[in-house]
Amino acid sequence: MEEQVYISEEGMKHILQVFDPKDPHKNILWTTNYRMELPLRVRKSGAGSEVPITLPEQFKMDCTQFAKQPALSVKRNNKWITRTYQDYYNESLQFAKALIAYGISEMSAVNIIGFNAPEWFISFMGSIHSHNLPVGIYTTNNPDACFYVSEHSECELVVVDTREQLNKYLQIWDKLPKLKGVVMYNDDIPKDGISEQRRSQIFKWKDFLEFGKKPELLNQVIERVSKLRPGNCVTLIYTSGTTGNPKGVMLSHDNYIFTVTQQRKKYQFADNEVMRIVSYLPLSHVAGQLIDIIGSCRWGAHIYFANPDALSGSLINTLKEVRPTVFFSVPRVWEKIYDQMQLVAKSNGAIKTKIATWAKSIGKEGTFAQTHGLKPPLCFGLADKLVYSNVKKALGLDQAKYMIFGAAPLSPVIREYFLTLNMYLINAYGMSECGGVTTLADPLHFDKFDGFFMNSTGKTMEGTELKIDQPDQDGNGEICYRGRHIFMGYFKDEESTRNTIDKDRWLHSGDIGKLDNKGNLTITGRIKELIITAGGENVAPVLIENEVKKTIPIISNCMVIGDKRKYLTILLTLKYQLQSDGTPTNKLLDDVIQVFQQLGSKAVTFEEAKNDPIITNYLQKLIDDANTRQSFLESFPKPNILESGHLFLVILVLMEEN
């Protein structure tokens, strides 16, 4: 594909000053310095040929186009308070002016830790306009984890939502000499327990904005915005690695703008349709930023903020009130919805159950026909009227044109279940290092909704490339991709960056997958998770785990272990009840207890189930039965490891889930 390099004259001068012929890839293909402008490779035609622009340029165009339309709505005292796009733009500039007036150094980081709210968005956009880096921090981080991100990102200001988050910084402030202040947007500053020095550096949201009231500050904001280039870093996303400290993923203006531009071509709305989004997933995550903050402006979307206890049960109420037209979620949300729907189904009478069973029997076929422009099955319209539409209304998703999930795999059983209810869930695959998305499962790319489809993440995004590196005899290899969505590098981490981006600009994901003849991707494992048994067989645990979840519906999760062992062991977690705040209890879900009662067990808690031979024998039998199924056998390498005398042992464990 013919490309041209896009970089400013000033950026090129900077590269020439630091260019090292012994290290030619650094600062040209990648960089670990967020003050660098990285050259962009722009295609000469087709997708990917769009002229690069900065986020403030795009934001201004969008806010001008949708100036009078509602942008951000949040509930205060049981009433929706709404900011228009003009309000959103003005307050973002006001925050930028306040940063300058307060003396926050140019290009330093502004950390944001708090639940989704208009102030989160405004802090993000305002920081960019003052030539600072907005950096989100997970609300679940403890003080030590907050310290690492703030110190590593060179933070000078922190925006928090509540006293809980403020207290974390009061504990670590003395270790952060660059930290100049904290702004709180959803709580009052404590009257006691804070020294006078610290109190003078803590501000309520409105008070901090007062710093930016001087008219001459606007010229300084305009001047700083004029320095921005599409190849500059716009934010740091700190990945939650399984080992060691998280890495700071440097994303450029162009990474985000390019990705959203491609999606806007694909997911369209009519002139009379309004994109409504419920914002509830962490904005420190790349998906939250891509969809809720960056992407929403391009469609002129109306964002509604859920309550902080959304994932503990209130989300469904917000969905029914807002009726979003786009709904993005992580698999755990769909799993919770699925579990609740199973409980409701069991309480239905015989007639309702019979009608629902009939409707679901034609649901998948009808959804396929509907998404492919074919004639639906006979009585599909009646099934919609009696069942599908009522289910969607009960979930608040009756107007959802696009339902998307990502960030982790969703059980094929659950994905298929929603298809039987005429709900097509779009599987998205990506990572922070590619701006959030690289493939999406469009129904038109599949000839049938078969087993491969249920696990597939679809085709690569327009204007990008994807390949399977060093595939084995079954087509499995490392998933690699490249394009304008690929990140700039890891901040202050050359070794990890070199190991991730190669000399040909391919990003090595660390995931294992394979492609079908249409280019649809299926993820089959992860390199670091690959199990090598004592006999030398390579085992991809993800495929096995998916089959086990399909076989045993009463488990919430499972994990295969067996590295350097003679046999494989699987750890199982049973589904259990949650407290109102989302924390787990020791009590099992009612439908799990019901299954155990049918077996003759009296176990109602995890500990009782773990020590009951009736239950452990039951689970072992299900695994043994699964070992004989062809679909399960295909999960193993060839020659089949079961034929080599390897057997599954089942161990019940209790694991807390987010």
XYZ file of C-alpha atoms in Angstrom:
658
model
C 0.000 0.000 0.000
C 1.479 3.329 -1.124
C 1.940 5.779 1.747
C 3.297 9.223 2.448
C 4.895 10.489 5.643
C 3.124 13.288 7.512
C 5.110 15.359 10.032
C 5.504 19.056 10.759
C 8.696 20.904 9.844
C 9.406 21.553 13.512
C 8.830 17.873 14.347
C 11.232 16.796 11.598
C 13.920 19.152 12.917
C 13.527 17.610 16.352
C 13.882 14.078 14.961
C 17.005 15.026 12.997
C 18.523 16.454 16.171
C 18.089 13.199 18.104
C 18.307 10.688 15.226
C 20.738 7.855 15.886
C 21.784 5.795 12.813
C 22.633 2.934 15.170
C 19.023 2.946 16.367
C 17.032 4.028 13.258
C 13.616 2.826 14.437
C 13.524 4.970 17.549
C 11.669 8.293 17.085
C 10.636 7.265 13.550
C 8.641 4.065 14.082
C 8.192 4.514 17.824
C 9.226 6.673 20.748
C 9.204 6.520 24.544
C 9.163 10.315 24.927
C 5.699 11.868 24.993
C 7.137 15.225 23.941
C 8.113 13.835 20.524
C 6.042 14.198 17.365
C 5.985 10.825 15.672
C 5.855 10.717 11.838
C 2.511 9.440 10.516
C 2.276 7.118 7.531
C -0.824 8.122 5.579
C -2.169 6.095 2.669
C -2.455 7.924 -0.633
C -5.969 6.633 -1.308
C -8.872 4.868 0.356
C -9.402 4.298 4.063
C -6.402 5.612 5.945
C -5.801 8.483 3.510
C -7.722 11.008 5.632
C -5.724 14.153 6.417
C -4.507 13.968 10.045
C -5.858 16.575 12.471
C -5.585 17.121 16.218
C -8.249 16.318 18.778
C -8.905 20.019 19.619
C -9.464 20.719 15.907
C -11.978 17.884 15.674
C -13.592 18.789 18.992
C -14.152 22.385 17.894
C -15.740 21.282 14.601
C -18.054 18.828 16.388
C -19.072 21.280 19.112
C -19.778 23.929 16.470
C -21.875 21.545 14.376
C -23.892 20.285 17.370
C -23.661 23.460 19.486
C -27.291 23.563 20.663
C -27.747 19.811 21.018
C -27.543 18.082 24.423
C -24.118 16.593 25.095
C -23.732 15.580 28.752
C -26.523 14.710 31.189
C -26.041 13.728 34.814
C -28.624 13.108 37.540
C -28.525 15.429 40.522
C -31.253 15.109 43.188
C -33.176 12.772 40.894
C -33.218 15.314 38.045
C -31.217 15.269 34.823
C -28.888 18.273 34.468
C -27.755 18.759 30.866
C -24.880 20.595 29.198
C -25.098 21.360 25.475
C -22.126 20.915 23.165
C -21.535 24.646 23.398
C -21.499 24.410 27.195
C -19.170 21.420 26.996
C -16.747 23.301 24.741
C -16.806 26.491 26.803
C -16.213 24.686 30.101
C -13.359 22.653 28.588
C -11.663 25.900 27.555
C -12.371 27.306 31.017
C -10.616 24.324 32.608
C -7.658 24.777 30.230
C -7.390 28.450 31.220
C -7.529 27.518 34.906
C -4.654 25.057 34.466
C -2.536 27.786 32.895
C -3.497 30.376 35.508
C -2.778 28.003 38.382
C 0.702 27.354 36.983
C 0.470 23.762 35.764
C 3.523 23.201 33.560
C 2.990 22.648 29.867
C 3.088 18.942 28.886
C 2.860 17.710 32.483
C 0.145 15.185 33.325
C -3.264 15.807 34.864
C -4.473 12.649 36.605
C -8.219 11.985 36.807
C -9.655 9.464 39.269
C -13.391 9.261 39.786
C -16.614 7.783 38.499
C -17.896 8.911 35.113
C -19.243 12.461 35.152
C -19.251 15.617 32.988
C -16.258 16.872 34.981
C -14.249 13.787 33.914
C -14.891 14.626 30.247
C -14.196 18.335 30.733
C -10.970 17.649 32.646
C -9.857 15.368 29.822
C -10.621 17.775 26.993
C -9.521 20.853 28.930
C -6.128 19.319 29.734
C -5.482 18.666 26.059
C -6.320 22.279 25.186
C -3.743 23.540 27.689
C -1.117 21.229 26.166
C -1.220 18.840 29.111
C -1.723 15.083 29.189
C -4.927 13.779 30.779
C -4.199 10.434 32.453
C -7.007 8.355 33.941
C -6.532 6.262 37.077
C -8.805 3.376 38.062
C -11.018 4.204 41.026
C -10.159 0.817 42.551
C -6.434 1.652 42.740
C -4.984 1.705 46.232
C -2.702 4.601 47.299
C 0.457 2.768 46.192
C -0.967 2.108 42.732
C -2.067 5.758 42.483
C 1.422 6.852 43.490
C 3.032 4.789 40.739
C 0.887 6.300 37.966
C 1.137 9.874 39.272
C 4.898 9.710 39.781
C 5.554 7.902 36.493
C 3.348 10.239 34.434
C 4.922 13.344 36.032
C 1.587 14.564 37.358
C 1.144 18.128 38.668
C -2.634 18.152 39.245
C -5.127 15.473 40.256
C -8.882 15.632 39.666
C -10.884 13.441 42.079
C -14.589 12.889 42.566
C -14.940 12.121 46.288
C -13.234 12.231 49.658
C -12.378 8.552 49.253
C -10.106 9.349 46.305
C -8.800 12.521 47.955
C -7.737 10.493 51.008
C -5.561 8.288 48.816
C -3.615 11.336 47.679
C -3.384 12.798 51.160
C -1.496 9.604 52.072
C 1.023 9.861 49.209
C 1.223 13.622 48.542
C 4.537 14.035 50.369
C 6.117 11.536 47.956
C 4.929 13.538 44.921
C 6.993 16.758 44.924
C 5.597 17.809 41.530
C 1.963 17.631 42.678
C 0.636 21.189 42.970
C -3.031 20.666 43.709
C -6.156 18.503 43.817
C -9.557 19.414 42.374
C -12.691 17.656 43.681
C -15.913 17.632 41.671
C -18.483 15.538 43.507
C -17.934 16.022 47.224
C -17.103 18.583 49.887
C -13.597 19.157 51.170
C -13.226 17.697 54.699
C -13.127 20.301 57.464
C -10.753 18.343 59.685
C -7.629 16.242 59.358
C -5.912 18.322 56.648
C -3.005 20.691 57.239
C -3.383 24.337 56.251
C -0.789 23.934 53.502
C -2.651 21.042 51.924
C -6.033 22.716 52.375
C -4.786 25.686 50.345
C -3.995 23.284 47.486
C -7.370 21.509 47.394
C -10.212 23.077 45.414
C -13.818 22.400 44.663
C -14.563 22.241 40.941
C -16.232 25.635 40.598
C -13.568 27.350 42.669
C -10.790 25.979 40.481
C -12.544 27.166 37.321
C -12.494 30.688 38.760
C -8.738 30.761 38.095
C -9.529 30.813 34.386
C -11.844 33.836 34.365
C -9.267 36.341 33.070
C -10.045 37.066 29.366
C -6.381 37.219 28.287
C -5.926 33.536 29.193
C -7.889 32.518 26.095
C -5.056 33.714 23.860
C -2.648 31.500 25.784
C -4.933 28.493 25.247
C -5.124 29.260 21.512
C -1.356 29.549 21.385
C -0.883 26.198 23.109
C -3.430 24.479 20.874
C -1.587 25.792 17.813
C 1.513 23.880 18.943
C -0.277 20.536 18.864
C 0.356 18.113 15.991
C -1.560 14.946 15.046
C 1.564 12.895 15.772
C 1.838 14.227 19.332
C 0.870 12.176 22.367
C -2.638 13.048 23.567
C -2.948 10.752 26.609
C -1.362 7.906 28.532
C -3.348 4.732 29.146
C -1.905 2.670 31.972
C -2.431 -1.000 31.227
C -3.209 -3.317 34.109
C -0.512 -5.932 33.582
C -0.612 -9.285 35.373
C 2.978 -8.869 36.571
C 4.971 -5.791 37.490
C 3.890 -2.190 37.270
C 1.487 -1.072 34.546
C 2.959 0.360 31.350
C 2.034 3.827 30.086
C 0.647 3.432 26.557
C 1.238 6.636 24.584
C -1.651 7.328 22.194
C -1.503 10.148 19.658
C -4.209 12.501 18.431
C -4.170 10.606 15.150
C -4.535 7.200 16.823
C -7.901 8.193 18.263
C -9.157 10.387 15.393
C -8.281 7.790 12.734
C -10.024 4.977 14.626
C -13.196 6.961 15.242
C -13.254 8.146 11.610
C -13.287 4.546 10.360
C -16.039 3.540 12.783
C -18.172 6.538 11.841
C -18.235 5.304 8.251
C -19.394 1.894 9.430
C -21.900 2.676 12.182
C -24.284 5.310 10.920
C -27.477 6.977 12.085
C -30.221 8.612 10.070
C -30.748 12.374 10.354
C -33.715 11.863 12.687
C -31.855 9.377 14.902
C -29.889 10.453 17.958
C -27.002 8.453 19.362
C -27.650 7.978 23.074
C -24.970 6.394 25.238
C -24.973 5.463 28.911
C -21.492 6.104 30.305
C -20.617 3.731 33.143
C -17.446 1.779 32.290
C -14.076 3.119 33.556
C -12.889 6.149 31.591
C -9.318 5.293 32.501
C -9.748 2.353 30.086
C -9.112 2.878 26.380
C -12.618 1.701 25.405
C -14.286 4.242 27.678
C -12.237 7.059 26.204
C -12.646 5.921 22.594
C -16.429 5.503 22.738
C -17.689 7.808 25.484
C -15.324 10.787 25.170
C -13.720 10.824 21.702
C -16.236 8.972 19.559
C -19.428 10.436 20.972
C -18.620 13.947 19.722
C -18.245 12.755 16.133
C -21.868 11.574 16.096
C -23.165 14.430 18.227
C -24.180 11.817 20.783
C -26.081 12.537 23.962
C -24.177 11.037 26.899
C -26.079 10.043 30.032
C -23.998 9.248 33.103
C -25.031 6.237 35.152
C -24.969 6.214 38.938
C -21.721 5.129 40.636
C -23.415 1.891 41.751
C -24.276 0.984 38.138
C -22.511 -2.375 38.143
C -24.073 -3.264 41.490
C -27.575 -3.166 40.062
C -28.691 0.359 39.151
C -27.508 0.182 35.526
C -30.664 -1.553 34.358
C -32.799 1.315 35.701
C -30.708 3.879 33.836
C -30.906 1.837 30.639
C -34.700 1.648 30.849
C -34.915 5.392 31.422
C -32.419 6.458 28.739
C -33.047 3.675 26.169
C -29.587 4.024 24.569
C -29.157 3.574 20.837
C -25.585 2.316 21.345
C -24.630 0.083 24.240
C -21.059 -1.040 24.901
C -20.294 -3.431 27.705
C -17.730 -5.869 28.964
C -18.698 -9.572 28.962
C -19.339 -9.592 32.719
C -22.307 -7.246 32.209
C -23.880 -9.576 29.636
C -23.187 -12.523 31.944
C -25.053 -10.817 34.797
C -27.972 -9.992 32.479
C -27.997 -13.598 31.278
C -28.032 -14.955 34.839
C -30.948 -12.726 35.821
C -32.872 -13.715 32.705
C -32.417 -17.381 33.579
C -33.935 -16.743 37.008
C -36.899 -14.913 35.464
C -37.420 -17.703 32.921
C -37.652 -20.301 35.703
C -40.416 -18.312 37.399
C -42.555 -18.154 34.247
C -45.659 -20.269 33.929
C -46.051 -23.144 31.470
C -47.679 -21.030 28.727
C -45.095 -18.246 28.864
C -42.292 -20.795 28.856
C -43.746 -22.544 25.816
C -44.098 -19.275 23.876
C -40.560 -18.181 24.800
C -39.115 -21.548 23.781
C -40.853 -21.360 20.416
C -39.687 -17.778 19.805
C -36.094 -18.655 20.675
C -36.201 -21.647 18.327
C -36.473 -19.295 15.325
C -34.629 -16.336 16.812
C -31.126 -17.110 15.554
C -32.333 -17.948 12.046
C -34.467 -14.808 11.982
C -31.643 -12.587 13.201
C -29.353 -13.972 10.508
C -31.978 -13.248 7.849
C -32.588 -9.782 9.259
C -28.877 -8.852 9.252
C -28.314 -10.277 5.749
C -31.347 -8.844 3.984
C -33.049 -12.238 3.638
C -36.621 -13.351 4.228
C -37.122 -14.211 7.927
C -38.824 -17.438 9.093
C -42.578 -17.702 9.162
C -44.089 -15.959 12.218
C -40.816 -14.172 13.042
C -42.774 -10.915 13.320
C -45.181 -12.515 15.784
C -42.275 -13.837 17.847
C -40.847 -10.327 17.929
C -44.136 -8.891 19.134
C -44.690 -11.544 21.792
C -41.135 -12.101 23.051
C -38.139 -10.271 21.535
C -39.451 -6.715 21.830
C -40.654 -7.293 25.400
C -37.289 -8.683 26.464
C -35.477 -5.694 24.954
C -37.836 -3.248 26.661
C -37.301 -4.973 29.998
C -33.542 -4.477 29.525
C -33.864 -0.889 28.278
C -32.328 -1.924 24.946
C -35.382 -1.772 22.684
C -33.873 1.169 20.750
C -30.278 -0.084 20.749
C -29.160 -0.111 17.134
C -25.676 -1.356 18.023
C -24.799 -3.573 20.982
C -21.066 -4.125 21.370
C -18.885 -6.040 23.781
C -15.130 -6.233 24.175
C -12.123 -6.207 26.547
C -12.490 -9.959 27.233
C -14.055 -13.046 25.628
C -17.761 -13.711 26.068
C -18.967 -17.282 26.413
C -20.277 -18.512 23.033
C -23.265 -19.926 24.911
C -24.296 -16.457 26.080
C -23.665 -14.862 22.701
C -25.841 -17.491 21.033
C -28.536 -17.103 23.678
C -28.978 -13.423 22.874
C -29.072 -14.225 19.155
C -32.093 -16.452 19.847
C -33.719 -13.327 21.307
C -32.964 -11.274 18.172
C -30.076 -9.403 19.817
C -26.906 -9.282 17.715
C -23.896 -8.566 19.950
C -20.943 -7.134 18.021
C -17.666 -8.639 19.213
C -14.829 -6.096 19.244
C -11.159 -6.997 19.683
C -8.290 -4.673 20.417
C -6.004 -3.413 23.131
C -4.762 -0.116 24.510
C -1.793 -0.329 22.158
C -4.032 -0.053 19.085
C -6.305 2.670 20.384
C -8.909 0.191 21.585
C -10.084 -1.693 18.495
C -8.649 -3.521 15.513
C -11.415 -5.989 14.527
C -15.221 -5.983 14.705
C -17.623 -8.830 13.969
C -19.943 -7.518 11.247
C -22.701 -10.104 10.499
C -22.282 -9.596 6.738
C -18.796 -11.102 6.948
C -20.221 -14.488 7.971
C -22.119 -17.015 5.851
C -23.729 -18.590 8.903
C -23.931 -18.193 12.666
C -21.962 -21.345 13.442
C -19.451 -22.287 16.140
C -16.660 -20.344 14.450
C -18.806 -17.214 14.347
C -19.686 -17.487 18.045
C -15.988 -17.204 18.909
C -14.933 -14.805 16.150
C -14.016 -11.160 16.598
C -14.551 -10.377 12.898
C -12.468 -8.605 10.272
C -9.827 -5.957 10.697
C -10.742 -2.275 10.626
C -10.683 -0.498 7.251
C -7.353 1.154 6.523
C -5.396 -1.275 8.708
C -3.671 -4.626 8.220
C -3.669 -7.837 10.236
C -1.594 -10.995 9.875
C -0.993 -14.262 11.702
C 2.721 -14.531 12.378
C 4.393 -17.937 12.011
C 1.174 -19.991 11.871
C 1.240 -23.677 12.818
C -0.353 -26.496 10.813
C -3.808 -25.474 12.072
C -3.301 -21.816 11.142
C -2.711 -20.602 14.712
C -0.034 -17.965 15.270
C 0.597 -14.611 16.905
C -1.872 -11.892 15.926
C -0.042 -8.841 14.533
C -1.467 -5.640 13.103
C -0.358 -2.252 11.822
C -1.816 1.056 10.698
C -2.486 4.549 11.956
C -4.148 3.162 15.090
C -0.893 1.681 16.458
C 0.398 3.440 19.567
C 3.530 5.580 19.779
C 5.318 3.445 22.372
C 5.463 2.832 26.117
C 6.392 5.923 28.101
C 9.931 5.568 29.539
C 10.083 1.883 28.565
C 12.264 1.160 25.530
C 12.632 -2.579 26.119
C 8.884 -3.264 26.170
C 8.371 -0.998 23.151
C 11.038 -2.822 21.114
C 9.437 -6.145 22.011
C 6.026 -4.927 20.852
C 6.657 -2.975 17.610
C 8.987 -4.583 15.048
C 11.071 -2.960 12.296
C 8.204 -3.314 9.795
C 5.789 -1.474 12.117
C 3.838 -4.616 13.049
C 2.443 -4.583 16.564
C 2.891 -8.004 18.188
C -0.197 -8.494 20.343
C 0.912 -11.547 22.297
C -2.450 -13.138 21.416
C -2.739 -16.337 19.388
C -5.395 -16.625 16.712
C -6.327 -17.797 13.244
C -8.255 -16.452 10.249
C -10.998 -18.005 8.144
C -11.151 -17.673 4.352
C -12.963 -14.330 4.691
C -10.395 -12.795 7.008
C -12.435 -13.177 10.198
C -10.295 -13.581 13.286
C -10.718 -16.029 16.139
C -8.545 -15.716 19.243
C -7.399 -19.121 20.422
C -5.039 -18.227 23.252
C -2.251 -16.038 24.492
C 1.467 -16.690 24.111
C 2.182 -16.165 27.810
C -0.760 -18.415 28.699
C 0.313 -21.251 26.405
C 0.701 -24.401 28.473
C 3.545 -26.790 27.670
C 2.958 -30.086 29.451
C 5.645 -32.414 30.782
C 5.192 -34.450 27.615
C 5.991 -31.427 25.438
C 2.462 -30.839 24.091
C 1.412 -27.193 23.551
C -2.063 -26.463 24.921
C -4.069 -23.259 24.351
C -6.250 -23.081 27.498
C -8.816 -20.576 26.153
C -10.436 -23.111 23.822
C -10.742 -25.680 26.602
C -12.109 -23.117 29.044
C -14.786 -22.053 26.539
C -15.907 -25.671 26.139
C -16.071 -26.163 29.903
C -18.177 -23.015 30.350
C -20.514 -24.336 27.690
C -20.739 -27.700 29.457
C -21.233 -26.488 33.041
C -23.607 -23.475 33.199
C -23.445 -23.227 37.013
C -19.819 -22.050 36.968
C -18.915 -18.388 36.629
C -15.343 -18.921 35.486
C -12.633 -21.496 35.015
C -8.890 -21.691 34.423
C -6.772 -24.519 33.044
C -3.321 -25.088 34.547
C -0.741 -27.758 33.718
C 2.530 -26.164 32.663
C 5.363 -28.745 32.997
C 2.880 -31.221 34.510
C 1.861 -34.693 33.371
C -1.805 -33.768 33.339
C -4.117 -30.765 33.140
C -6.068 -29.401 36.085
C -8.997 -27.046 35.863
C -9.999 -24.558 38.551
C -13.724 -23.809 38.713
C -15.652 -21.002 40.417
C -19.340 -21.451 41.142
C -21.835 -18.665 40.589
C -22.576 -16.880 43.845
C -24.604 -13.979 45.174
C -23.294 -10.422 45.414
C -23.887 -7.777 48.032
C -25.516 -4.468 47.078
C -22.079 -2.883 46.616
C -20.985 -5.625 44.235
C -18.699 -7.534 46.600
C -19.093 -11.331 46.622
C -20.737 -13.371 49.366
C -20.221 -17.022 50.296
C -23.835 -17.807 49.307
C -24.389 -19.567 45.987
C -26.937 -18.346 43.431
C -30.409 -19.842 43.801
C -30.260 -21.676 40.462
C -26.962 -23.310 41.516
C -28.503 -24.396 44.814
C -31.480 -25.795 42.916
C -29.190 -27.968 40.753
C -27.424 -29.249 43.865
C -30.726 -30.058 45.579
C -31.715 -32.181 42.590
C -28.466 -34.095 43.071
C -29.296 -34.703 46.721
C -26.881 -32.121 48.145
C -27.784 -29.606 50.845
C -24.912 -27.213 50.010
C -25.896 -23.544 49.862
C -22.473 -21.950 50.375
C -19.196 -22.284 48.550
C -17.483 -24.017 51.489
C -20.273 -26.587 51.758
C -20.128 -27.264 48.015
C -16.353 -27.611 48.051
C -16.491 -30.300 50.744
C -19.450 -32.240 49.341
C -18.393 -35.359 47.351
C -21.779 -35.365 45.580
C -20.899 -32.036 43.942
C -17.243 -32.763 43.176
C -18.226 -36.111 41.620
C -20.933 -34.382 39.600
C -18.488 -31.798 38.232
C -15.875 -34.443 37.479
C -18.449 -36.486 35.553
C -19.366 -33.451 33.435
C -15.686 -32.917 32.603
C -15.259 -36.620 31.802
C -18.286 -36.498 29.498
C -16.945 -33.371 27.820
C -13.630 -35.128 27.206
C -15.413 -37.479 24.817
C -17.133 -34.777 22.717
C -15.637 -34.024 19.331
C -15.826 -30.234 19.809
C -13.936 -30.655 23.073
C -11.319 -32.969 21.569
C -10.654 -30.371 18.859
C -9.587 -27.954 21.595
C -6.477 -30.025 22.180
C -3.331 -30.264 20.060
C -2.685 -33.248 17.843
C -1.866 -35.954 18.748
C -4.595 -35.587 21.318
C -3.141 -35.214 24.802
C -5.980 -37.254 26.241
C -4.769 -40.214 24.200
C -1.398 -39.803 25.911
C -2.969 -40.617 29.261
C -3.571 -37.037 30.448
C -6.734 -36.494 32.457
C -8.550 -33.542 33.952
C -8.739 -33.099 37.684
C -11.334 -30.642 38.973
C -10.576 -28.242 41.827
C -13.211 -25.882 43.200
C -11.918 -22.467 44.177
C -13.494 -19.210 45.304
C -12.310 -16.208 43.295
C -13.555 -12.673 43.695
C -14.815 -11.217 40.432
C -15.008 -7.574 39.350
